[in-house]
Short mmCIF file of C-alpha atoms and ligand atoms in Angstrom, two decimals:
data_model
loop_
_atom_site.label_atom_id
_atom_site.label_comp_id
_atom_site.label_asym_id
_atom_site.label_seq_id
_atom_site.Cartn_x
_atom_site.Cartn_y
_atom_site.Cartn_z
CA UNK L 1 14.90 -24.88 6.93
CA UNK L 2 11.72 -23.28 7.12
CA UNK L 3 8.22 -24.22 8.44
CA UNK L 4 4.71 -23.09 7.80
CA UNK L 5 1.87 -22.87 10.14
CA UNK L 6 -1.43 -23.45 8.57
CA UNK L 7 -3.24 -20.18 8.88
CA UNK L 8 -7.18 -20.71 7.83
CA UNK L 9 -8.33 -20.45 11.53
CA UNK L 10 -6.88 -20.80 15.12
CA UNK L 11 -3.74 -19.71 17.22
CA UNK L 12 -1.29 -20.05 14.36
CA UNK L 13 0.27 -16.52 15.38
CA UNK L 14 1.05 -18.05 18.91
CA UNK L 15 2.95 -20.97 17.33
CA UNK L 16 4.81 -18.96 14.80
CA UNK L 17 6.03 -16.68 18.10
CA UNK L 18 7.31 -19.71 19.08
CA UNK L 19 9.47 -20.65 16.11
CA UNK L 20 10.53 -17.27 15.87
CA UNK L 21 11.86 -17.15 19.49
CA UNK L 22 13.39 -20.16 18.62
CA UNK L 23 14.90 -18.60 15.08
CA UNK L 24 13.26 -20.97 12.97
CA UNK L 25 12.37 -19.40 9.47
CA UNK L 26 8.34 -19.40 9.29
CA UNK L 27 5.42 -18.10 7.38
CA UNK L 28 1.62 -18.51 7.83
CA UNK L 29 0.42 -20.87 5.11
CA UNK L 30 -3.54 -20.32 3.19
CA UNK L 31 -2.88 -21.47 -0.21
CA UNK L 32 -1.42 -24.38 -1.61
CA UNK L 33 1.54 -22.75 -3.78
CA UNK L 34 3.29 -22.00 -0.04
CA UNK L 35 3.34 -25.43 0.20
CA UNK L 36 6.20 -26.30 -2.01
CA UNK L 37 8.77 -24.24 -0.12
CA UNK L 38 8.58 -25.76 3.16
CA UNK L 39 9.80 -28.33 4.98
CA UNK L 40 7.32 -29.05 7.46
CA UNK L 41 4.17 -27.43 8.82
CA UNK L 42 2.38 -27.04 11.94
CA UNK L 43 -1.27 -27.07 11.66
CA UNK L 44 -2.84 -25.21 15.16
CA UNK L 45 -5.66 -25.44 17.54
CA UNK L 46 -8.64 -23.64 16.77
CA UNK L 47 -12.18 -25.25 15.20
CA UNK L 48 -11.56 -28.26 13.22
CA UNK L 49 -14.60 -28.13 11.44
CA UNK L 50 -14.00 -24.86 10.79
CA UNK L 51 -10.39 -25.38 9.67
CA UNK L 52 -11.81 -28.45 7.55
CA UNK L 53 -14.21 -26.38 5.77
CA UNK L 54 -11.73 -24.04 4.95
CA UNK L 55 -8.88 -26.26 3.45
CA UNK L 56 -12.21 -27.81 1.47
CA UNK L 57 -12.69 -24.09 0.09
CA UNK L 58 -9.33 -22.97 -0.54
CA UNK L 59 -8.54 -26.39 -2.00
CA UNK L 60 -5.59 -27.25 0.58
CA UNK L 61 -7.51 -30.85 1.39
CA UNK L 62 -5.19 -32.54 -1.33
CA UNK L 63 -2.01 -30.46 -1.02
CA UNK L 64 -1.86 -31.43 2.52
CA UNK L 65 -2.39 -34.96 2.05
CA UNK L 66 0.50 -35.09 -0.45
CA UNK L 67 2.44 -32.93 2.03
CA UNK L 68 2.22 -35.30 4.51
CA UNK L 69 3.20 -38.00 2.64
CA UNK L 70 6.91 -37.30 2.87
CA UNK L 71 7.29 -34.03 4.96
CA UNK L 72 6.25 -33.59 8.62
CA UNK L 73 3.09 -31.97 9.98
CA UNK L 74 2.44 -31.37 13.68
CA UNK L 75 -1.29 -30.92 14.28
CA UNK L 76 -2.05 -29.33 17.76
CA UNK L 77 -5.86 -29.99 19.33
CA UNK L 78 -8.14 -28.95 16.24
CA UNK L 79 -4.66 -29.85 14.46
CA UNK L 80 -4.37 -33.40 15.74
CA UNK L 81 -8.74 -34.21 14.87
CA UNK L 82 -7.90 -32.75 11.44
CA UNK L 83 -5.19 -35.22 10.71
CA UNK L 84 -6.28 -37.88 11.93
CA UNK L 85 -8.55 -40.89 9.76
CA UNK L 86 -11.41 -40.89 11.94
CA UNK L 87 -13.59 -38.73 14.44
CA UNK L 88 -16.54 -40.04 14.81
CA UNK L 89 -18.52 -37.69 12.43
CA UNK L 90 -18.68 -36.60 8.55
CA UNK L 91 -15.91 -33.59 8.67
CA UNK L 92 -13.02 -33.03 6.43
CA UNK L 93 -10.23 -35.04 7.72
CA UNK L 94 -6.59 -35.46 6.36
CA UNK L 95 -6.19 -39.32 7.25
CA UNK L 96 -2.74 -38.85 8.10
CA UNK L 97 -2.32 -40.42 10.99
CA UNK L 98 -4.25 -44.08 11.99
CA UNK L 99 -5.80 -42.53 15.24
CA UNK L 100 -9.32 -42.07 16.31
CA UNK L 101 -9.93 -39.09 18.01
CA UNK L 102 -13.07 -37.85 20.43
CA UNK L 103 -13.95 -34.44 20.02
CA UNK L 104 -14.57 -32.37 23.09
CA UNK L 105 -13.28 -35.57 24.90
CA UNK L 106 -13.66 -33.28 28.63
CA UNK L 107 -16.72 -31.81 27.42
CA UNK L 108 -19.08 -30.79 29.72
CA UNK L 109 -17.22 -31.08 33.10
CA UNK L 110 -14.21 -29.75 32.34
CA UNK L 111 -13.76 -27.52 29.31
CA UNK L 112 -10.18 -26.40 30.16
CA UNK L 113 -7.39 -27.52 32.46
CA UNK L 114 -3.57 -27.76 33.01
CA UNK L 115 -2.18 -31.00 34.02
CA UNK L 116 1.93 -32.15 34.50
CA UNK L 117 2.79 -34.84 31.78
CA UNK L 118 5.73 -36.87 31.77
CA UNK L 119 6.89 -36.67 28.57
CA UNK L 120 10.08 -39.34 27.85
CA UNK L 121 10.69 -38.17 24.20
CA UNK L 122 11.21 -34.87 25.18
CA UNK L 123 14.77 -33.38 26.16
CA UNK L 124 15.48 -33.05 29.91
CA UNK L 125 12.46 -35.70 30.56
CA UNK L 126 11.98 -35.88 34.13
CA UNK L 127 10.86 -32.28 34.29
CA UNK L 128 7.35 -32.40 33.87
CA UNK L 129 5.57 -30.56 30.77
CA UNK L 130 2.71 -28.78 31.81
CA UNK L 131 0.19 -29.17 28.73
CA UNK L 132 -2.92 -26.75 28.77
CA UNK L 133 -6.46 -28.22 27.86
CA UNK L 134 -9.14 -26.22 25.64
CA UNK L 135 -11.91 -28.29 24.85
CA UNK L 136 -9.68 -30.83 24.04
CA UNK L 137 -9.79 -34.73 21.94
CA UNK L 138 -8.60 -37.26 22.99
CA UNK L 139 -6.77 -39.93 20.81
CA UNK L 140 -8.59 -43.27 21.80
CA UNK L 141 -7.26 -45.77 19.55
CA UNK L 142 -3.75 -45.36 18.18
CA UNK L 143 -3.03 -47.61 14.54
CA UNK L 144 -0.11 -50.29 14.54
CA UNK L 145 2.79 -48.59 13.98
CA UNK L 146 1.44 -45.13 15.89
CA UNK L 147 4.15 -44.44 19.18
CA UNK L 148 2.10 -43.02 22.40
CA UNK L 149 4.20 -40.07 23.50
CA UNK L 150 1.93 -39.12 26.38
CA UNK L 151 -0.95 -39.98 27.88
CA UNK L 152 -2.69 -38.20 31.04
CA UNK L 153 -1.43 -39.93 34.50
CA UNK L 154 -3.62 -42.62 35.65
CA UNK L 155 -6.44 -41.44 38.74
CA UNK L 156 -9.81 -42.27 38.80
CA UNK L 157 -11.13 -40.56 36.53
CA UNK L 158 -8.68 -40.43 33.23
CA UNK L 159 -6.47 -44.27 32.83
CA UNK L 160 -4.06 -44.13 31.03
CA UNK L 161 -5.73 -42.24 27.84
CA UNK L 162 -3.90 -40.90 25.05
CA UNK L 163 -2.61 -37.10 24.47
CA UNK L 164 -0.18 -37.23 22.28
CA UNK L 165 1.28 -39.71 19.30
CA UNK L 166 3.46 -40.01 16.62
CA UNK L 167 3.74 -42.07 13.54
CA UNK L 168 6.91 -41.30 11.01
CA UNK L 169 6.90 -37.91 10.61
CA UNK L 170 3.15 -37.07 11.67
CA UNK L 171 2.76 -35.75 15.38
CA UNK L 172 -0.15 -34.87 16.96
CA UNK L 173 -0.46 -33.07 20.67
CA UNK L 174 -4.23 -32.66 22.50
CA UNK L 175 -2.96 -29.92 23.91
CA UNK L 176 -1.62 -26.54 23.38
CA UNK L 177 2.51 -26.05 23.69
CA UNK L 178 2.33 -22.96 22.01
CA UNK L 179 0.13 -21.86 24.74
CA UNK L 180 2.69 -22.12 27.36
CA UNK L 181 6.45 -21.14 28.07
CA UNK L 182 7.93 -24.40 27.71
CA UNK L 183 8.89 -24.68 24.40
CA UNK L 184 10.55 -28.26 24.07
CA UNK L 185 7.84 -30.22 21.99
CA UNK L 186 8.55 -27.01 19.43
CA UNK L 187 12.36 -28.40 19.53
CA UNK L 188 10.89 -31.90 19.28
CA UNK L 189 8.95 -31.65 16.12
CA UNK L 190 11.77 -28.89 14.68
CA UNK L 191 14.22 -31.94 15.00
CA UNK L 192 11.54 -33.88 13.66
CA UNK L 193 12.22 -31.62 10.58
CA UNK L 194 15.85 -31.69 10.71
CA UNK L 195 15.95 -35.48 10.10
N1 LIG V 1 -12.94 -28.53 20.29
C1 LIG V 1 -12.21 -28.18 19.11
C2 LIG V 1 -12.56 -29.09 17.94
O1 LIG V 1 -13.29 -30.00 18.12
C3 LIG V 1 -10.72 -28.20 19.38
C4 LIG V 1 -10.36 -27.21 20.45
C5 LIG V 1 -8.98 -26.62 20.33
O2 LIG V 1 -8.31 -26.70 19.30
N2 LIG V 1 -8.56 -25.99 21.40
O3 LIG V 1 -12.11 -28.89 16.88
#
């Protein structure tokens, strides 16, 4: 089994770290032809404009599309806008997954932060995750047929709203795991891959 992490822009070295601790068989992916020998990809946070513009010029836009179609892709902040079908302006998007996402969703009061999520899909699922922030979307309206896997605790200030969801094979996180030590969502989406 091997998976790729989409290399055009971003913190894919920190996520292939990860599936190296974790003795998964990687490779950073720029061109379609690296493509065909994987079995699912990771695409990381970074600039999703940027990473958008990229995939345009390197002609990965399609590739990944047909990718996606039968094998899994995990799209992490700038990952999860780039899948997804809609984000509220004209950038390259991989319509994957039937969310719409807000860009910069904690904008201008909070640019980062680290909050506990209970996460129930996760192994071992009463220990909280903690899931780090970087100028980070949120998904505000999941598609029939799109599973919530988290969504930031209620308070006053953030009900209820979406951070992470799945549909088939196509996950998508707000947040960073390969920014922290806790490496189950890795497991999660690497059994995701297993079948
Ligand atoms: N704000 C970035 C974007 O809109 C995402 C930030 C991140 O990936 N940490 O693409």
């Amino acid at each position: 089994m091997k998976i790729g992490v989409l290399a055009l822009q971003g913190d894919f070295a920190e996520h292939i770290t990860v599936l190296r601790h974790l003795e998964v068989d990687t490779t950073e992916v720029r061109l379609p032809s690296q493509l065909d020998e994987l079995h699912g990809l990771i695409i990381p946070g970074g600039e999703s404009t940027t990473i958008g513009k990229l995939a345009t010029t390197f002609g990965m836009i399609e590739p990944l599309r047909r990718f996606g179609h039968d094998r899994p892709i995990w799209g992490t902040c700038a990952g999860a806008i780039f899948l997804s079908g809609d984000a509220h302006r004209q950038q390259p998007l991989l319509d994957l997954l039937d969310i719409t996402i807000e860009r910069n969703a904690f904008g201008r009061q909070v640019n980062s932060f680290e909050i506990d999520l209970i996460i129930p899909a996760l192994e071992d699922p009463e220990r909280p995750f903690r899931a780090l922030f970087i100028r980070a979307p949120l998904i505000e309206r999941v598609g029939r047929g799109v599973e919530v896997l988290a969504h930031l605790p209620e308070d006053k200030e953030r009900t209820g709203r979406v951070v992470a969801a799945q549909q088939g094979h196509i996950l998508a996180t707000s947040f960073h795991p390969e920014l922290t030590e806790d490496n189950r969502f890795h497991r999660y989406f690497i059994n995701l891959v297993k079948g």
